[in-house]
Structure formats: structure tokens, C-alpha cells
Amino acid sequence: MAPQELTRRLATVITHVDEIMQQEIRPLVAVDIIEQLHRQFAILSGGRGKDGAPIITFPEFVGFKHIPDEDFLNVMTYLTSIPSVEAASIGFIIVIDRRRDKWSSVKASLTRIAVAFPGNLQLIFILRPSCFLQRTFTDIGIKYYRDEFKMKVPIIMLNSVSDLHGYIERSQLTEDLGGTLEYRHSQWMNHRTAIENFALTLKTTAQMLQTFGDCLATTELPRDVPSTEVLLMSHTRQRDRLQDELKLLGKQGVMLLLCIQEPATKSPTSKLNPNELENVATIKRLLVQLDETEKAFSHFWSEHHLKLTQCLQLQRFEHNFCEVKLALDTLLAEQAEFTDIGDSAMHVEQLLKEHKELEGKGQEPLEKAQLLALIGDQLIQSHHYAVDSIRPRCVELRHLRDDFINENKKKHDILGKSLELHRQLDKVSQWCEAGIYLLASQAVDKCQSREGVDIALNDIEAFLGTEKEYELSSLKEFYNQFELMLTLDVKAKAQKVLQKLGDVQEIFHKRQMSLMKLAARQTRPVQPVAPHPESSPKWVSPKTSQLSSLAPLQKTPEAPYLETELNSLEKKDDETKSEVKDEEILESSHGGENPEPEHLGGPENLSPGRRIVHDLLETEEIYIKEIKSIIDGYIIPMDFIWLKHLIPDVLQNNKDFLFGNIRELYEFHNRTFLKELEKCIENPELLARCFLKRKEDLQIYFKYHKNLPRARAIWQECQDCAYFGVCQRQLDHNLPLFKYLRGPSQRLMKYQMLLKGLLDFESPEDLEIHPGDLDGGLAKNEPKRTKDSAFSAELQQALAMMEDLIKSCELAVDLAAVTGCPDDIGKLGKLLRHGSFNVWTVHKDRYKMKDFIRFKPSQRQIYLFERGIVFCKIRMEPSDQGLSPHYIFKKSMQLLTISIRQLGRGSNRKFEIANRNGLEKYILQAASKEIRDCWFSEISKLLMEQQNNIKGFTSSDPGHGPRITHQAMLRWCPTQQSQKDLTT
């Protein structure tokens, strides 16, 4: 409903109310003339003449002639406005009772009626005075003054009420006129006042609703969700208030109607007089107008509320649409950047993992987009006024969602096919390397007999029979199928592998022909001679590495065809060998010269800061090569079928624990950290920021060192197996595997040393030193004070971070050796320090209140974390180095539940740790006073920090939370020097 329609309907209600109450003709109400009505010089008793004309009675009233003309006119106007228009149009019957009065009173009454009666007169009945003299005067006066009264209606003079009964029925006359009509003036006034108040309230309420509707119509809709919600709540509150007023007004009208009808309802014989029937009809008509008001307002409000609700729905939809669209655009942008298809199986697996993470990241925005589109459809189905705006948004959401899903599926399929291709290429490379290994391992001396030749031929045929297992026949077709989607590097790799496959197959064919010719010859045996070691091919490849012969091969000049074939195979595999040469060059750079990049220039021409960064970058590349050699030379060959017999079961089942997360270290350094370090060559001041940026990523070293004790145990059990010896000889490593597994620990120390060296200089360009100073001569140069405080601060932060990482890794190695350590030990936070203590345990019986103390101390290994303390039992067990300590978990205590204090004199190495309830105490004795002071200071600091953190929560209950006894804080306060000495 439009606001204009509401205004029109409410204006009609107001008009009808005025018509019902006849306010448009005579705007008078009982309240305005209440005093005049109370005087009762004229009443409307409700009686009717035989033709239905209303009867107005002028009862006996002594001071009638003294009534002001205005009061008389107001009362007459009000009384004549009460009957209905139909009854008033018949004409009023006036009954003047002057039986106890004089002629002067009769004359005054007729005069006033003639001058001031506002209604239509039909008859005038006068009960003449009962006194003979006054009656005579009245008769004479009527005859002589009739013309003066100017009455156009008959005036009937009556001697008694019985004469009146001949004209008007007794049931229409009040008791004072000899009738039976019950009339109580006070009740009549109450009813009239109530009806008029009800009508006035109804009229006022309708006007209020008009104003409210106009206000709502002129209110401008907000443009944001919060403002619309506030406006909707405000309008709803106003509507509820007006609705309550309408309901209350309806209850008042019903109660008033029941009150008027009460006499008739109580007694079946009682009937309402015409006056009361008029009141009932008036109230019913007013209630009809009230109902019309409620309907009009309800209709208008429902449409206005729907408009506001739809506005709020639209704004929420638009707001959510912007958020979801931004999220989808961000996802699509990330997806668009995800173009790499990988250059190796490991790289593709990493890309698939990243792709899965992107897919998981997009689940929530996709679900929101789908839900929002469904909400938009519901709004469209509900005939929302903004359908033209909502429908394109829904289409766009579904379009973006489908784009992301389809592109995701497409990229997943591409990566899956790329992974399959790389795995096929790796399988082919493995097959080729195994073939080279087989050819190189066929001893020449065993081929001098027919039996040896047959065995060699059978081995070759059996090996060639494995082509089906590696799906070599379909590899070319597979490559041709995906040639268009591959990058140039992958194409080159595939072509290289296919070329290598053809070369190996050709060499096998030549070897078969040679062996067949050798078997056909009936020449004398040839004296076998050991071949030169270089004839055995190196087994190193970008993704796989194969073992050479398990023992030195024999070479004889009398069998030139074997050496020729092997040498030709080496020439065909030049690219594979080139990587071995590169590794040999890098390994030799540890003790010799290493070629510098052209853009760096000679080391002697670099500033100290650049020289340090250059050293860091150079050693980083060597470190990555060493890790890769472990992966290619030890880990990957474990999956080669022909080497399974060299690997014991315990090693095969625990290979993941032996190497830990070394692959993760390689991926991080090779793909991420090395590239960021290269950016620091020209800007050494970025080095500290590089370490700080990768603080979280470097935590993989903590994981590596946590696994190191288990790796050591596996190595000690399996170090003598033949597999490790073969791999070590193949890699030309001078040291066993586990020495290289300690490389990550040494790398962290190298980072620490280089950061310290860089910090000793004033800035990356301030001080020049000789190249030899980098390894040990930096201390001889007097460093300058830094001018760049920000650079120095970042270096100090990076060095502190690296020292913390080294410390946590060392402690992680120790903690990993604890037997029975619970899985949730990580909840205690960072491991800060550990040490051995003599511990006395004190138990207090809560019932007998007696202390029991073990007089003999126990040797315990104590670990201090950020949020707790762990007690471990020390047990000495035999090992290769003799007796070595092993730790068994005994107990852990959270710092929130303990208090500490120092003991009295004579116990300068002891301090006490107690539960907050005091039922259990531990007395710890350190090896020296300095160690005791350091531990006590560290625990006190942790307790104070935790107490400050929860101070706001425990201020109302000081009995909770960690506490440090005041006595302990007063007795001891370690000096900074002692802490520094202990830390050193």
C-alpha cells in the first residue's frame, strides 16, 4: 500500500468518526458543558413519541429564568446532536413540567425555546401550574402572548400527567412524569463521556498513524547494512507501540459496549431504552472504524516492512557478494600464477601438494559462493524489488565458482599426467642405469667358457624381459600424447631419456652379438686382467643414482670388444657423467680453489661484508650438493630391486627414521633459501632480514635434530651392512654416511659464525680485510662502531635467533633420548635448559601432618621448559664408548602449580621446589653455587612473567596462580655478572 492510500483511508475514518459523533455540525462534547448538564434544567431521557420523535424534558427547575442564554443554547445544541439524524429529522417533542412553578417561569421557558432551540420542533407539552391563580394566569398569558412566542408548532397545555399519557406512552416517560422509563442522569453522563472519549482517542490515533505513515514514506533508505538494521528496528519499535495502542483502544471499546449492555444481559426482562440503544449503535460504528484503521495500518506496515527487509537483504547480499568475489578473485589470481608443471617427480609431487592446499583454501569461498547464489535465487523467487540487480550477481558467482573448479580440475589433471610422465621417465632412467650396472658387472674371465657366455646371455635376456614391467613400449606414445603441454626443459629431459633408452638397447644388442660371436669362436682362453676402474660407469642422475660394481672389475687386453662397448656406453651417457664431474669439482672446493661467479670478481677485491656473504653463498651451494648426494646416493637406491639383497630388514623398515626430514631440508635450501641468499650478494644488509624472515621455516632443523638420536641408533645397528659400503664407494665419499648426516648441525654453526663475523664490522662496506681473515683473523681487526643502528639491530636479532635455534636443537637431541616421555610434552613450551641434580623428595601426609624425607638423594636429570619442569631418572647403560647415561621420564610439573625458595645457610647449592598445596616438595642440589643461582634466576623469571600475565585474572583471589616466596626474593638476587659468567 502506498502512503497516499494509507492517508486516504485514515482520513475517511476520521470523517466517519466526526459524522458518527456529529462533530462536523455541532463541535460540542459533554466535557465542555459538564457543569450545565449537571444542573438538569433539560434532559434527554431517551423516550420517543409515537412516531419516534425524541423527547426533551424540562423538569421543574427553580432558577430556570436565571440560566444564562449561552448555557441554555449549549445544552440545547448538545442534546439535539445526540439522536441520530433520522430521529432528529422527525422533530423533537418538548415536555415542560411547571406544575409547581409560576406563569413567569412558563413564559421564560417558551421564550427561550422560541429564540434558542436549534433543532426541529414537533410538539410542545406544558404541564400548567397546579395553583389556581397561576393556572389562570398561564391560560390567559398563552392566549395573549402566543404571537409573541412566534411558535410555529402546537403548544398543548395539560392539567395533569394523566393528560400527557394520552399523547405519549407511559413507557417513554420518566417516573416524575408518571412513566416507567428508568433514567439516571449520572449514568447517562458517564456513558456519553466515555463514548466521546473513545471517539476522540480513535480520531487522535488515526491522525498519529497518518503522521507515522508520512514519516515512513519520506524516510530515505540507508546504503549500508548497520544503518538499515537500526532503521528497521526503530520503525518496528514505533509500529509495535502504535499497534499496542490500537489493541488497547479496541479493548476499551468492547468494555464500554459491554458496560452499556450490562442491564439487558443481567435480566432477560430488561430492555435497553432508545437512548442506550443509540449509544450501543454509536460504539459499534466506532469499533468498525477502529477495525478499518487497524486493517489499513497493518496493510501499509506489511508492505513497508517488506520493503525495509528486502533492502536489508539486498545490502547483505551485496556486502557478502563483494567479500566472496574478492576471495574468489584472489583465488583465481593465485591459480593463474600456478603455471609450473614441474621438472621432476619430486617437484610435481610438491606442486600437487601445493595445488591441494590451494584447493583446500578455496573450499570455504566456494561454499560461500554457492550458498550466496542460492540465497540470491530465493530472493528472486520471493519477487524481490531488486531482481534485476540480484540475478547478474548470482550468474557471476556461479561463473567464478565454475571457473575455479574447472581450472582446478584441469591443472590437477595436467599435474597428474606430468607426474605420470616423470615417473615413467624415472623408471626408464632406472632401467637404463640398471642395464649399465649389469653390463659393467659381467666379468670378462667368466665369459671365456661357453657356460659363462650362456649365463651372461641369459642375464641379458632376463633383464630385457623387464621392459614390460617398466612399460617401456608405451613411453614414446605417452610422450607424444603430452608433448604440447610440456615445457622446453621437460621436453629436453624426455628426449634425453628416450635417446638414452635407445642407446642402452643398442648396446645390449651389440653385447648380445659380441657374446654370441665369442661363444662361436673356438680360440684359446684369454688370460683375464682386471679392467681399469674408470671403465665402470658412475651412477648418478638428477633423480636416481645407481651403484657401480660391488667389487673391482677385471680388465684384459685380450677382450677389447668389452672395453670398446663400455667406453661407447660412457660416451652415450656424457650428460649423466657431467653431473658427477660437477660434484667432484664442488667437493674438491672444500680444500682447493673454487671458481667464482663472474659478477662477484676476485675475493680479494670484495669488502668484508660482501666477502662474508660470498663465503655463505659458496658454502650454501656445497651444502645443498652434499644433501643431494645423500638423497641420490643413499635414499633413492634403496628402492632398486637389484639392491634389495644388500639391505637388511631393520634398515628397510626404518629408512625414514635414519634420514629424517633431510628431503625437506634439501627442498627448503635448494628452492627457497639459496635464491634469497643470492639476492644478498649486492646488498649484504638484507642478510639478517633473510634469516629473520625464514625463522619459522628454519624450525625444520629442530625436527631433524629431534630424530637424530633414533637415526644414530639405526646407524649403529646397520653401519656394517654391504649397502652402505657400496654407496660410499660409488659416491667417492671418504667418510661414512652418519658423518654427513651431522652436516645440518655443522651448517647451523656455520650460519652462527658468519653472522657473528658480519656483526663485528661497522657496516657491509666500512672495513677491508684480507681473504684469510675470514676463517680466523677477524678477531685481529679492531671493529668499528656501527653507524647503521637498524642494520646492527637486525643482525643481533638474527644472531640471537640462530643461537636460540642451535640451543633448542641441542636440547631436542637430549630430550629425544628420554624414554617414556609423554606425547603432550610439547605443551610445556620451549626447552630452555637441562642439567643433572641431586634430588631429595619430601612427602607430607595430609592427615598426620608429618614429613617423610628420603635422606639418600636420587640422581635426576632436570629439563626446564617455558611452562614446566620435567624430572628424569638417570641410568647408566653400556655402549660402544663404555657406560653412557640413559634417561627415563619420571614426572612433570607445570610452573603454574609450583613455588620455589632457597634454603637456609649452609645450603648454597640447594633450592626447593614445592607444589602449591604443600603436600610434595623437592630439594635440588646443583653441582655448584653458580649453576644453582642460574637455575633459580631462570625459574624465578618465568614465574614472575606468568604471574604478571594472569595478574588481571587473579587480583580478586591472590591464592591462585604461580607464586615466588617473598623470603626467597629477599634472600637472593643474582648479579648480572654471575649470570653472564654462567651463560658463558
Coordinates of N, CA, C and O in Angstrom, one line a residue, residues 841-847 849-852 914-921:
T841 N 63.2 -36.0 47.9 CA 61.8 -35.9 47.8 C 61.2 -35.9 49.2 O 61.5 -36.7 50.0
V842 N 60.3 -34.9 49.5 CA 59.6 -34.7 50.8 C 58.1 -34.9 50.5 O 57.5 -34.1 49.8
H843 N 57.6 -35.9 51.2 CA 56.1 -36.1 51.2 C 55.5 -35.7 52.5 O 56.0 -36.1 53.6
K844 N 54.4 -35.0 52.5 CA 53.7 -34.6 53.7 C 52.3 -35.3 53.7 O 51.5 -35.2 52.8
D845 N 52.1 -36.1 54.8 CA 50.8 -36.8 55.0 C 49.8 -35.8 55.3 O 49.9 -35.1 56.4
R846 N 48.7 -35.6 54.6 CA 47.7 -34.6 54.8 C 46.9 -34.9 56.0 O 46.1 -34.1 56.5
Y847 N 46.9 -36.1 56.5 CA 46.1 -36.5 57.7 C 47.0 -36.4 59.0 O 46.6 -35.8 60.0
M849 N 50.0 -35.0 59.1 CA 50.8 -33.8 59.1 C 52.2 -34.0 59.5 O 52.8 -33.2 60.3
K850 N 52.8 -35.1 59.1 CA 54.2 -35.4 59.4 C 55.0 -35.5 58.1 O 54.5 -35.9 57.1
D851 N 56.2 -35.1 58.1 CA 57.0 -35.1 56.9 C 57.8 -36.4 56.9 O 58.3 -36.9 57.9
F852 N 57.9 -36.9 55.7 CA 58.7 -38.0 55.4 C 59.7 -37.6 54.3 O 59.4 -37.1 53.3
A914 N 58.2 -26.8 45.3 CA 57.1 -27.4 46.1 C 55.8 -27.2 45.3 O 55.7 -26.2 44.6
N915 N 54.9 -28.2 45.4 CA 53.6 -28.0 44.9 C 52.9 -26.9 45.7 O 53.2 -26.6 46.9
R916 N 51.9 -26.2 45.1 CA 51.2 -25.1 45.7 C 50.5 -25.6 46.9 O 50.3 -24.9 47.9
N917 N 50.0 -26.9 46.9 CA 49.3 -27.4 48.1 C 50.2 -27.8 49.2 O 49.7 -28.1 50.3
G918 N 51.5 -27.8 49.0 CA 52.5 -28.1 50.0 C 52.6 -29.6 50.4 O 53.3 -29.9 51.3
L919 N 51.9 -30.5 49.7 CA 52.0 -31.9 50.0 C 53.2 -32.6 49.5 O 53.5 -33.7 49.9
E920 N 53.9 -32.0 48.5 CA 55.0 -32.6 47.9 C 56.1 -31.6 47.6 O 55.8 -30.5 47.0
K921 N 57.3 -31.8 48.0 CA 58.4 -30.9 47.9 C 59.6 -31.6 47.3 O 59.8 -32.8 47.6

